[in-house]
Amino acid sequence: MSSLSPDLNPSQRAAVEHGDSPLVVIAGAGTGKTRTLVHRVAHLLDGGIVPERILLLTFTRRASAEMLRRLETTLQQAGREFSQTRRIWGGTFHAIGTRLLRVYGRMLGFEPGFTVLDRSDAEDLLDLVRTEQGLPKSHKRFPRKGTCLAIYSAVVNSRRSLHAVLVEDFPWCRDFEDELKKLFSGFVDRKEDAQAVDYDDLLLFWHALLEDEELGQRVRERFDCVLVDEYQDTNRLQAEILQRLAPTGKGLTVVGDDAQSIYSFRAATVRNILDFAETFPGTTTVKLEENYRSSPGILQLTNQVISEASEGIAKVLWSARSDEKKPRLVHCEDEEEQAQYLIDRVLEHREQGLLLKEQAVLFRTSHHSSLLETELSRRNIPFVKYGGLKFIEAAHVKDLIAFLRLVENPRDLVAGCRVLTLLPGIGPQRSRRLMDAVLRHAGQYDVWNRSVAPADAQQRLQELAQLLTRLRQNEDLPVSAQLSQLRTFYQPLLEEKYDKVEPRVRELEQLESLAGRYTDRTAMITEFALDPPASSEDLAGEPHLDEDYLILSTIHSAKGLEWKVVYTIHAADGNIPSDMSTKNVAQIDEERRLFYVALTRAKDWLYVCCPHRYYHHHRGPKMDQHGYAQLTRFLSQPALAKMEISTVQPAHPHRPDQPHAGQWSQSIRQRVKSMWDD
DNA sequence: CTGACTCGTGTTTTT
DNA sequence: CACGAGTCAG
């Protein structure tokens, strides 16, 4: 038998070959974290651990798939049995929570077809209760549904009291503590009636399962080893789940980097990784600091940027590489110039032989790329965007999925109300009653045949009842065929309700063909809630896979990835840090880590662009008295000293309504001169 | 009770 | 400026 792990460095090897006492791996950016985790799992399998007794928790489904794929390759290369990889319990906390709920749900009162609500579904359900309790009317400015759910979620995930959450994070809602308490209690009841769980419940029920003496024991006994990736982005509830899963820390491995903790808005706390060793006595800590990703020039900058944070585990990443090329800071006049500059560089690198796929543009918020997207389309440069608004969030897609959910679970109140209010003449009140009737009649849609609705609505309502009943009885029909029938019913409604019908219909057809990927209806609905197709690439499927395209991504969605060339755009103060996150040191620190994550994605070339003038005044960074946006505060003097700095010469005259004397004359002079350039 | 209308507010990141 | 909440006429 050949060795499993021939070329690990000493720290990696220590982590891989560690025994079963608790282990925390502090892995700096690009230090081979995934590789270490993969080899550790391979090592465990080699030591005779049964694959289904390994639980591998990752941050995204994509990371999980990638990890299992690499594990297979590793085992295969070492001549080991590799098909067992598929038997490992791998996935996000939420996906594993769902899976456990499918196994133990009956004992908790869940039927197999229970619904997983995504964020906006949960908001809608909460809003139903909010209206039912008369909250919008009885008080001035009662918090909105989104805010209410955010409060609820913060309480659940951070394990703090409602009072503490209100005082610390939502001070403007402090007066509504009693009403909110009642609202949340009603929300919990409603979810139970609807056989629905939201994201938080997936963790909460898992936690509760472990709290029960008998069931908890059964869950604990399932696993010998629990490994957690991206531990710096777990929240307190998730940490408690781990503690109850492995009370002594035996068999527990967590991997992460406190410097890359960027999800505190989801209640993630960097304390989990910082305090791990205290929570589990006998913990071994391994630090990975040798970087295999970036050039030394990039590392010098990133080390500097993160060293200025107010707290964190000190790390100095180093590389054995020898090239010293500095990262480049580019001052641009405005967003258009930034886009222009960027496209020029992208094409230049493409000429040098770097695929578009090896280049990525990163930004703080999703809309930061809109001008660039327009420009790329205009110039026929293909791109794929990660993060931001998803296909699944489009109203017509949600509509059609709601039909499908109604076939799956007749008690799904949110889906039901959404579908029923589509019918002309049926509004919120009637749809509530119609759904209540179904609930009372054991999920039989034929109660709608003798219901009270305006005559023309009644006709369509009966057709709908028949269709739903037929699809429920015909279990073996492929999901795509079910969707096709539902779409036939939906299309006239869509045409009445929305304009620009054609692109919408085309998207629904896409949805239908996408359905082929899922084994059954339950799988499709659940995965759409838990892990929706995230990018245009995911949507298009195989035909596009061998094409070349530029990557556009929010920094959050870029986590864990790397590219040869990285462009970080909109690096102006107000964007990074976002001016909504500068209220305290903790927030600013997190924005700094976000910037750090963006910079550390780069292998060979790193560009940071800062446009200085923003024309849309309702958003964008705060301007100083001269109307100029400042460079991000995270590039201090010592950081700037590690960069090459350039200013783009304006390629076009400036807008007459935004005069800027100095640059004006400069650009005209430039034009006059350029006559003689060639 | 529904659907068309007006008024005012707040605005990121995602499982 | 876009969306949600509240108002009013059928």
XYZ file of C-alpha atoms (C1' of nucleotides) in Angstrom:
703
model
C 0.000 0.000 0.000
C 1.316 3.411 -0.921
C 1.360 6.225 1.583
C -1.820 8.260 1.792
C -0.208 11.626 2.328
C 3.208 11.872 0.726
C 3.823 15.593 0.664
C 2.295 17.309 3.652
C 4.256 19.887 5.601
C 4.952 19.108 9.285
C 1.998 21.119 10.651
C -0.406 19.642 8.147
C 0.874 16.182 8.963
C 0.403 16.807 12.679
C -3.225 17.729 12.022
C -3.837 14.825 9.652
C -2.355 12.161 11.890
C -3.682 13.495 15.170
C -5.538 10.935 17.313
C -9.074 11.258 18.627
C -8.664 13.963 21.280
C -10.180 17.365 20.389
C -8.292 19.206 17.682
C -8.470 22.762 16.441
C -6.623 23.745 13.291
C -6.012 27.463 12.836
C -5.471 27.626 9.113
C -4.458 30.914 7.532
C -5.739 31.781 4.085
C -4.278 29.560 1.379
C -2.411 27.257 3.763
C -3.936 24.040 2.460
C -6.847 23.847 4.856
C -9.113 21.807 2.594
C -6.244 19.530 1.705
C -5.496 18.933 5.369
C -9.115 18.166 6.133
C -9.408 15.819 3.159
C -6.272 13.952 4.185
C -7.444 13.730 7.755
C -10.663 12.068 6.640
C -8.654 9.734 4.395
C -6.445 8.946 7.366
C -9.471 8.162 9.534
C -10.893 5.835 6.877
C -7.506 4.195 6.597
C -7.539 3.631 10.334
C -10.729 1.643 9.975
C -13.409 4.225 10.758
C -16.643 3.355 8.947
C -17.605 6.106 6.453
C -21.200 6.488 7.633
C -19.872 7.193 11.104
C -18.034 10.290 9.887
C -19.851 13.635 9.963
C -18.246 16.316 7.823
C -19.824 19.749 8.264
C -19.027 22.413 5.697
C -20.173 25.951 5.097
C -21.775 25.479 1.698
C -22.980 22.544 -0.297
C -20.424 23.415 -2.920
C -17.596 23.096 -0.397
C -18.947 19.728 0.665
C -19.094 18.389 -2.883
C -15.578 19.662 -3.555
C -14.251 18.039 -0.387
C -15.791 14.646 -1.144
C -14.557 14.805 -4.724
C -10.995 15.474 -3.579
C -11.271 12.752 -1.004
C -12.183 10.276 -3.717
C -9.192 11.308 -5.801
C -6.851 11.062 -2.824
C -8.020 7.584 -1.930
C -7.947 6.463 -5.523
C -4.373 7.668 -6.028
C -3.267 5.780 -2.941
C -4.934 2.643 -4.240
C -7.623 2.598 -1.566
C -11.305 1.830 -1.857
C -12.823 5.181 -2.839
C -16.516 4.553 -3.446
C -17.114 4.543 0.329
C -16.749 8.318 0.162
C -20.399 8.568 -0.811
C -21.461 7.038 2.492
C -19.962 9.828 4.580
C -22.451 12.229 6.171
C -21.357 15.430 4.485
C -23.088 18.780 4.120
C -23.943 22.081 5.738
C -25.318 22.221 9.269
C -28.691 22.993 7.736
C -28.589 20.133 5.240
C -27.556 17.648 7.922
C -30.280 19.048 10.179
C -32.816 18.329 7.444
C -31.483 14.845 6.963
C -31.746 14.082 10.662
C -35.249 15.501 10.683
C -36.172 13.152 7.858
C -34.911 10.261 10.003
C -36.285 11.315 13.403
C -39.073 13.663 12.298
C -41.929 11.236 12.949
C -41.054 11.217 16.631
C -41.216 15.005 16.667
C -44.545 15.183 14.845
C -43.255 15.817 11.332
C -44.682 14.048 8.315
C -42.246 13.023 5.605
C -43.359 15.803 3.254
C -42.595 18.662 5.649
C -41.596 21.930 4.038
C -38.364 23.860 4.460
C -39.075 27.582 4.324
C -36.475 29.843 2.853
C -35.949 33.268 4.284
C -38.688 35.032 2.348
C -41.198 32.237 2.972
C -40.492 32.450 6.677
C -41.004 36.211 6.492
C -44.344 35.721 4.754
C -45.558 33.235 7.337
C -44.443 35.506 10.146
C -46.253 38.352 8.429
C -49.488 36.347 8.406
C -49.264 35.989 12.165
C -48.297 39.631 12.509
C -51.404 40.725 10.632
C -53.562 38.186 12.475
C -52.448 39.659 15.786
C -53.284 43.145 14.537
C -49.779 44.403 15.157
C -49.333 46.736 12.182
C -52.454 48.682 13.172
C -52.374 48.845 16.932
C -48.936 50.416 17.106
C -47.111 53.087 15.337
C -44.182 51.751 13.331
C -44.261 48.177 14.500
C -41.137 46.514 13.032
C -41.499 45.076 9.550
C -41.597 41.404 8.750
C -37.944 41.313 7.756
C -36.865 43.004 10.953
C -39.082 40.736 13.053
C -37.581 37.638 11.490
C -34.072 39.016 11.927
C -34.769 39.508 15.632
C -36.240 36.025 15.971
C -33.291 34.542 14.144
C -30.766 36.438 16.253
C -32.390 35.128 19.433
C -32.353 31.535 18.202
C -28.861 31.491 16.742
C -27.038 33.493 19.368
C -28.851 31.827 22.299
C -29.446 35.200 23.923
C -32.712 36.369 25.443
C -35.112 38.436 23.379
C -34.465 41.291 25.774
C -30.706 41.154 25.294
C -31.013 40.969 21.511
C -33.333 43.975 21.459
C -31.127 46.086 23.686
C -27.865 45.156 22.000
C -28.791 44.855 18.325
C -32.240 46.380 17.752
C -32.539 49.250 20.227
C -35.207 50.966 18.123
C -37.539 47.964 18.675
C -37.111 47.848 22.443
C -40.653 49.030 23.125
C -42.180 46.033 21.413
C -40.718 43.251 23.539
C -44.069 41.884 24.736
C -45.700 42.027 21.324
C -42.707 40.362 19.719
C -42.746 37.582 22.279
C -46.392 36.894 21.487
C -45.723 37.149 17.774
C -42.891 34.603 17.911
C -44.963 32.209 19.945
C -47.730 32.429 17.333
C -45.126 31.956 14.608
C -43.931 28.712 16.193
C -47.523 27.416 16.357
C -48.185 28.364 12.755
C -45.077 26.567 11.571
C -46.241 23.468 13.383
C -49.687 23.633 11.722
C -48.096 24.154 8.334
C -45.666 21.233 8.770
C -42.964 23.760 7.982
C -39.525 24.524 9.358
C -37.373 27.553 8.724
C -33.569 27.619 8.607
C -33.338 28.251 12.325
C -35.595 25.301 13.130
C -33.267 22.939 11.314
C -30.651 23.733 13.927
C -33.101 24.160 16.777
C -34.716 20.737 16.362
C -31.317 19.124 15.998
C -30.303 20.808 19.235
C -33.545 19.730 20.904
C -33.094 16.175 19.659
C -29.718 16.084 21.386
C -31.183 17.492 24.589
C -33.571 14.558 24.844
C -31.948 11.793 26.819
C -32.962 8.841 24.692
C -33.052 10.357 21.210
C -29.922 12.380 21.958
C -28.069 9.200 22.773
C -29.175 7.641 19.488
C -27.949 10.608 17.479
C -24.628 10.723 19.349
C -24.064 7.039 18.741
C -24.294 7.480 14.996
C -20.934 9.219 14.676
C -17.378 8.426 15.709
C -15.840 11.542 14.197
C -17.172 15.005 13.622
C -15.190 17.439 11.476
C -16.192 21.065 10.981
C -14.832 23.360 8.300
C -14.983 27.198 8.486
C -15.501 27.005 12.220
C -14.985 30.767 12.591
C -18.340 31.263 10.886
C -20.455 29.078 13.146
C -22.814 30.566 15.716
C -23.449 29.746 19.324
C -26.342 27.380 18.579
C -24.126 25.410 16.218
C -21.370 25.290 18.840
C -23.842 23.913 21.359
C -24.922 21.259 18.876
C -21.301 20.173 18.580
C -20.897 20.097 22.340
C -23.907 17.843 22.697
C -22.784 15.694 19.798
C -19.322 15.191 21.268
C -19.496 16.209 24.936
C -15.860 15.437 25.717
C -14.594 16.549 22.328
C -13.496 13.010 21.512
C -13.358 12.605 17.743
C -13.998 16.312 17.188
C -11.939 18.352 14.717
C -12.616 21.971 13.834
C -10.786 23.978 11.209
C -10.952 27.683 10.569
C -9.307 31.077 10.528
C -10.422 33.768 12.931
C -9.109 36.355 10.454
C -11.739 35.263 7.931
C -14.813 35.457 10.126
C -17.328 37.414 8.026
C -20.781 36.157 8.975
C -21.594 37.891 12.246
C -24.804 39.209 10.653
C -25.892 35.582 10.760
C -24.944 35.435 14.452
C -21.607 33.756 13.753
C -19.133 34.454 16.492
C -15.396 34.275 16.305
C -15.442 33.291 19.995
C -16.313 29.717 18.992
C -12.889 29.152 17.506
C -11.026 31.390 19.966
C -12.527 29.580 22.978
C -12.531 26.048 21.580
C -9.513 24.917 23.591
C -11.114 26.094 26.856
C -14.444 24.456 26.074
C -12.815 21.087 25.405
C -9.997 20.372 27.877
C -7.127 18.469 26.349
C -7.419 20.222 23.002
C -4.471 20.224 20.635
C -4.012 23.367 18.568
C -2.245 23.257 15.216
C -1.436 26.423 13.278
C -0.926 26.413 9.523
C 1.074 29.405 8.293
C 2.834 28.293 5.152
C 0.884 29.761 2.274
C 0.714 27.924 -1.048
C -1.526 30.331 -2.844
C -0.250 33.858 -3.142
C 2.919 35.575 -4.228
C 5.064 37.042 -1.413
C 4.194 40.541 -2.609
C 0.501 39.859 -2.045
C 1.195 38.239 1.334
C 3.138 41.255 2.556
C 0.109 43.416 1.902
C -2.449 41.043 3.380
C -0.342 40.395 6.495
C -0.152 44.154 6.996
C -3.877 44.725 6.512
C -4.898 42.053 9.001
C -2.232 42.984 11.560
C -4.022 46.302 12.082
C -7.207 44.566 13.328
C -8.022 45.186 16.977
C -7.973 41.511 17.944
C -7.238 38.060 16.576
C -4.741 35.231 16.744
C -1.397 36.546 15.497
C -0.303 34.806 12.320
C 2.326 35.650 9.777
C 1.753 33.862 6.519
C 4.828 33.168 4.442
C 5.515 31.600 1.114
C 8.422 29.751 -0.434
C 7.767 31.480 -3.741
C 10.285 34.033 -4.894
C 8.513 36.525 -7.169
C 8.104 39.880 -5.509
C 5.623 41.642 -7.770
C 3.577 44.149 -5.805
C -0.210 44.343 -5.793
C -1.548 47.383 -7.622
C -3.802 50.119 -6.310
C -5.665 51.943 -9.046
C -7.284 55.321 -8.470
C -10.122 55.899 -10.932
C -12.143 59.002 -11.536
C -15.493 57.212 -11.484
C -17.236 53.900 -11.877
C -17.202 53.975 -15.657
C -13.514 54.473 -15.734
C -13.107 51.625 -13.267
C -15.089 49.338 -15.571
C -13.055 50.467 -18.542
C -9.756 49.913 -16.770
C -10.870 46.535 -15.535
C -11.967 45.262 -18.919
C -8.681 46.405 -20.445
C -6.721 44.462 -17.815
C -8.925 41.385 -18.132
C -8.389 41.268 -21.880
C -4.680 41.931 -21.461
C -4.329 38.952 -19.128
C -6.428 36.941 -21.551
C -3.950 37.825 -24.313
C -1.139 36.554 -22.088
C -2.905 33.205 -22.031
C -4.861 33.392 -18.774
C -8.401 32.119 -19.162
C -11.208 34.424 -18.092
C -12.131 31.745 -15.551
C -8.836 32.327 -13.794
C -9.781 35.944 -13.170
C -12.363 37.205 -10.688
C -13.897 40.555 -9.847
C -14.893 40.892 -6.190
C -17.122 43.479 -4.520
C -18.833 44.190 -1.224
C -22.462 44.308 -2.311
C -24.231 42.700 -5.178
C -25.250 45.857 -7.041
C -21.629 47.053 -7.150
C -21.205 45.047 -10.306
C -24.226 46.292 -12.267
C -22.441 48.880 -14.384
C -19.661 46.411 -15.077
C -22.197 43.768 -16.102
C -23.746 46.127 -18.622
C -20.375 46.978 -20.025
C -19.301 43.313 -20.240
C -22.493 42.392 -22.079
C -22.016 45.277 -24.463
C -18.515 44.062 -25.271
C -19.602 40.405 -25.507
C -17.395 39.228 -22.688
C -19.061 36.232 -21.012
C -19.301 36.257 -17.238
C -20.892 34.354 -14.393
C -22.061 36.057 -11.237
C -22.139 34.558 -7.773
C -24.104 36.021 -4.895
C -26.801 38.608 -5.036
C -30.296 38.087 -6.329
C -30.962 34.556 -7.286
C -33.080 33.043 -9.969
C -35.195 31.411 -7.279
C -36.142 34.783 -5.815
C -37.869 35.996 -8.968
C -41.593 36.272 -8.282
C -42.741 34.008 -11.110
C -40.276 31.281 -10.102
C -41.480 31.479 -6.512
C -45.042 31.219 -7.804
C -44.432 28.036 -9.740
C -42.454 26.461 -6.897
C -45.342 27.362 -4.575
C -47.666 25.251 -6.774
C -45.240 22.356 -6.466
C -45.010 22.786 -2.715
C -48.760 22.691 -2.492
C -48.769 19.327 -4.242
C -46.169 18.106 -1.754
C -47.692 19.498 1.426
C -51.364 20.595 1.512
C -50.742 22.199 4.906
C -48.125 24.590 3.513
C -49.892 27.839 4.351
C -47.371 30.162 2.705
C -47.375 28.320 -0.609
C -51.156 27.975 -0.466
C -51.843 31.663 0.112
C -49.364 32.615 -2.569
C -51.037 30.357 -5.135
C -54.611 31.204 -4.194
C -54.153 34.970 -4.245
C -53.005 34.616 -7.834
C -56.594 33.817 -8.778
C -58.561 36.996 -9.550
C -61.194 37.600 -6.925
C -59.295 35.769 -4.200
C -57.256 37.855 -1.803
C -55.531 37.313 1.516
C -58.699 36.665 3.538
C -60.303 34.090 1.286
C -57.059 32.262 0.693
C -56.566 31.955 4.449
C -60.007 30.414 4.820
C -59.490 28.084 1.904
C -56.232 26.845 3.402
C -57.816 26.471 6.826
C -60.516 24.349 5.205
C -57.904 22.070 3.631
C -56.157 21.737 6.976
C -59.411 20.664 8.630
C -60.210 18.183 5.858
C -57.042 16.119 6.091
C -55.392 17.761 3.099
C -58.240 17.089 0.652
C -58.404 19.832 -1.943
C -61.943 18.916 -3.002
C -63.324 20.987 -0.100
C -62.775 23.902 -2.449
C -65.563 22.600 -4.669
C -68.172 23.834 -2.239
C -66.610 27.020 -1.091
C -67.589 30.662 -1.248
C -65.880 32.693 -3.918
C -67.013 34.932 -6.773
C -68.383 32.816 -9.621
C -65.490 33.191 -12.090
C -62.948 32.516 -9.369
C -64.871 29.432 -8.296
C -64.443 27.897 -11.741
C -60.658 28.206 -11.672
C -60.490 27.161 -8.057
C -62.119 23.853 -8.877
C -59.759 23.287 -11.764
C -56.866 23.916 -9.409
C -58.249 21.517 -6.819
C -58.540 18.796 -9.458
C -55.051 19.377 -10.757
C -53.475 19.275 -7.288
C -55.379 16.166 -6.330
C -54.429 14.408 -9.544
C -50.733 15.208 -9.071
C -50.816 14.076 -5.460
C -52.241 10.716 -6.470
C -49.804 10.208 -9.303
C -46.605 9.863 -7.272
C -44.462 8.388 -10.036
C -44.795 11.264 -12.460
C -41.372 12.908 -13.001
C -41.006 16.328 -11.391
C -40.527 17.996 -14.760
C -43.866 16.608 -15.943
C -45.564 17.796 -12.758
C -44.088 21.249 -13.283
C -45.229 21.231 -16.870
C -48.853 20.610 -15.888
C -48.691 23.244 -13.178
C -47.207 25.728 -15.609
C -50.051 25.170 -18.037
C -52.445 26.210 -15.297
C -50.242 29.093 -14.147
C -49.334 30.669 -17.468
C -52.566 32.636 -18.083
C -52.339 33.978 -14.520
C -48.740 34.978 -15.127
C -49.713 36.801 -18.301
C -52.354 38.807 -16.454
C -50.149 39.664 -13.529
C -46.748 40.546 -14.952
C -45.424 42.393 -17.917
C -42.421 41.207 -19.930
C -44.000 37.771 -20.111
C -41.666 36.104 -22.570
C -38.429 36.082 -20.579
C -40.396 34.875 -17.573
C -41.942 31.998 -19.489
C -38.520 31.071 -20.784
C -37.184 30.969 -17.238
C -40.003 28.697 -16.194
C -39.118 26.367 -19.047
C -35.548 26.414 -17.759
C -36.876 25.508 -14.349
C -38.674 22.558 -15.863
C -35.547 21.209 -17.474
C -33.616 21.819 -14.263
C -36.072 19.494 -12.538
C -34.466 16.549 -14.319
C -31.512 16.829 -11.940
C -33.566 15.963 -8.895
C -34.567 12.458 -7.942
C -38.043 13.399 -6.768
C -40.295 16.259 -5.771
C -39.268 16.271 -2.123
C -35.601 16.511 -3.078
C -36.207 19.331 -5.505
C -38.254 21.444 -3.124
C -35.913 20.944 -0.198
C -32.774 21.620 -2.173
C -34.294 24.700 -3.703
C -34.844 26.100 -0.243
C -31.506 24.971 1.165
C -29.174 25.312 -1.766
C -30.759 27.070 -4.730
C -28.928 27.340 -8.056
C -26.643 30.224 -7.171
C -25.318 31.467 -10.458
C -26.127 31.667 -14.098
C -23.609 28.875 -14.529
C -25.518 26.536 -12.259
C -28.632 27.319 -14.190
C -27.295 26.754 -17.635
C -25.902 23.369 -16.691
C -23.469 21.276 -18.707
C -23.448 22.911 -22.146
C -21.730 25.947 -20.667
C -19.163 24.123 -18.591
C -16.391 24.111 -21.144
C -16.908 27.703 -22.131
C -14.746 30.446 -20.725
C -16.189 33.229 -18.603
C -15.108 35.905 -16.186
C -16.083 35.444 -12.538
C -18.048 38.155 -10.738
C -18.709 37.549 -7.073
C -19.594 39.193 -3.804
C -16.756 38.823 -1.324
C -18.972 36.661 0.857
C -19.596 34.208 -1.949
C -15.890 34.137 -2.818
C -15.017 32.546 0.483
C -12.765 29.519 0.121
C -12.068 30.150 -3.577
C -8.952 31.388 -5.374
C -8.011 32.840 -8.760
C -4.795 33.795 -10.523
C -6.001 37.357 -10.967
C -8.264 39.130 -8.505
C -9.756 42.585 -8.959
C -11.315 44.124 -5.864
C -13.530 46.977 -6.972
C -15.238 49.869 -5.193
C -12.554 49.999 -2.517
C -13.800 53.367 -1.293
C -14.620 54.106 2.330
C -18.371 53.729 2.627
C -18.300 50.610 0.462
C -15.487 48.852 2.312
C -16.231 49.299 5.147
C -19.878 49.622 4.226
C -21.176 52.747 5.923
C -23.908 50.715 7.553
C -21.277 48.736 9.433
C -19.142 51.345 11.119
C -21.035 51.767 14.368
C -18.505 50.005 16.566
C -15.076 48.420 16.574
C -16.454 44.910 16.145
C -18.285 45.881 12.970
C -15.299 47.678 11.516
C -13.081 44.717 12.363
C -15.435 42.440 10.486
C -15.362 44.712 7.439
C -11.574 44.618 7.622
C -11.660 40.821 7.615
C -13.963 40.981 4.629
C -11.438 43.113 2.781
C -8.757 40.655 3.878
C -10.744 37.732 2.479
C -11.041 39.543 -0.854
C -7.300 40.238 -1.082
C -6.245 36.755 -0.037
C -8.173 35.136 -2.906
C -5.418 36.230 -5.319
C -2.623 33.927 -6.426
C -0.490 35.981 -8.825
C -2.010 39.353 -9.569
C -4.021 41.575 -7.305
C -5.685 44.833 -8.312
C -7.561 47.111 -5.944
C -9.653 49.755 -7.675
C -11.097 52.833 -6.056
C -13.412 55.099 -8.032
C -13.522 58.501 -6.362
C -16.692 60.045 -7.656
C -20.179 58.598 -7.305
C -23.016 60.082 -9.315
C -25.968 58.382 -7.603
C -26.341 60.300 -4.410
C -28.819 58.045 -2.670
C -26.183 55.393 -2.216
C -22.457 55.038 -2.485
C -19.820 56.284 -0.123
C -19.906 59.456 1.883
C -18.161 62.268 0.143
C -15.910 64.820 1.762
C -16.454 68.552 1.307
C -14.932 68.480 -2.157
C -17.391 65.800 -3.288
C -14.723 63.133 -3.421
C -14.943 59.617 -1.982
C -11.935 58.555 0.061
C -9.906 55.396 -0.344
C -10.839 52.614 2.090
C -9.390 53.205 5.553
C -8.007 49.655 5.510
C -5.191 50.720 3.185
C -3.047 52.572 5.716
C 0.309 54.160 4.933
C 2.265 50.979 5.772
C -0.136 48.987 3.572
C 0.167 51.448 0.694
C 3.934 51.146 0.930
C 3.514 47.530 -0.172
C 1.583 48.455 -3.303
C 2.260 49.941 -6.661
C 0.006 52.940 -7.045
C -1.383 54.279 -10.291
C -4.007 56.737 -11.406
C -6.015 56.122 -14.519
C -5.944 58.971 -16.942
C -9.499 59.826 -17.901
C -10.323 58.285 -21.258
C -13.461 60.341 -21.776
C -14.588 63.901 -20.995
C -16.341 64.381 -17.697
C -19.995 64.981 -17.247
C -20.824 68.661 -17.618
C -23.092 68.550 -14.565
C -20.243 67.316 -12.391
C -17.448 69.750 -13.190
C -14.088 69.094 -11.665
C -11.823 71.825 -12.886
C -8.402 70.244 -12.546
C -9.302 66.967 -14.203
C -11.254 68.786 -16.935
C -8.335 70.717 -18.310
C -6.088 67.738 -17.828
C -8.263 65.518 -19.950
C -8.559 68.078 -22.711
C -4.819 68.601 -22.727
C -4.445 64.862 -22.873
C -6.605 64.812 -25.984
C -4.665 67.542 -27.668
C -1.446 65.745 -26.912
C -2.726 62.372 -28.000
C -2.744 63.540 -31.607
C 0.996 62.978 -31.575
C 1.054 59.756 -29.636
C 1.631 57.422 -32.571
C -63.113 41.550 0.677
C -60.452 42.831 -3.260
C -57.673 45.662 -5.947
C -56.243 50.329 -7.341
C -54.418 54.075 -5.374
C -51.205 57.238 -2.528
C -47.812 58.215 0.817
C -43.482 57.672 3.285
C -39.384 55.228 4.462
C -34.883 53.103 4.213
C -31.257 51.113 1.627
C -25.457 44.613 2.736
C -23.554 40.289 3.115
C -26.588 34.352 3.121
C -27.696 28.996 5.249
C -36.420 55.231 -6.343
C -38.640 51.037 -5.156
C -41.310 48.694 -2.220
C -44.460 48.177 1.767
C -48.158 49.874 4.368
C -52.259 52.226 4.720
C -56.677 54.289 2.366
C -60.821 54.106 -0.175
C -64.202 52.929 -3.850
C -66.442 49.292 -5.773
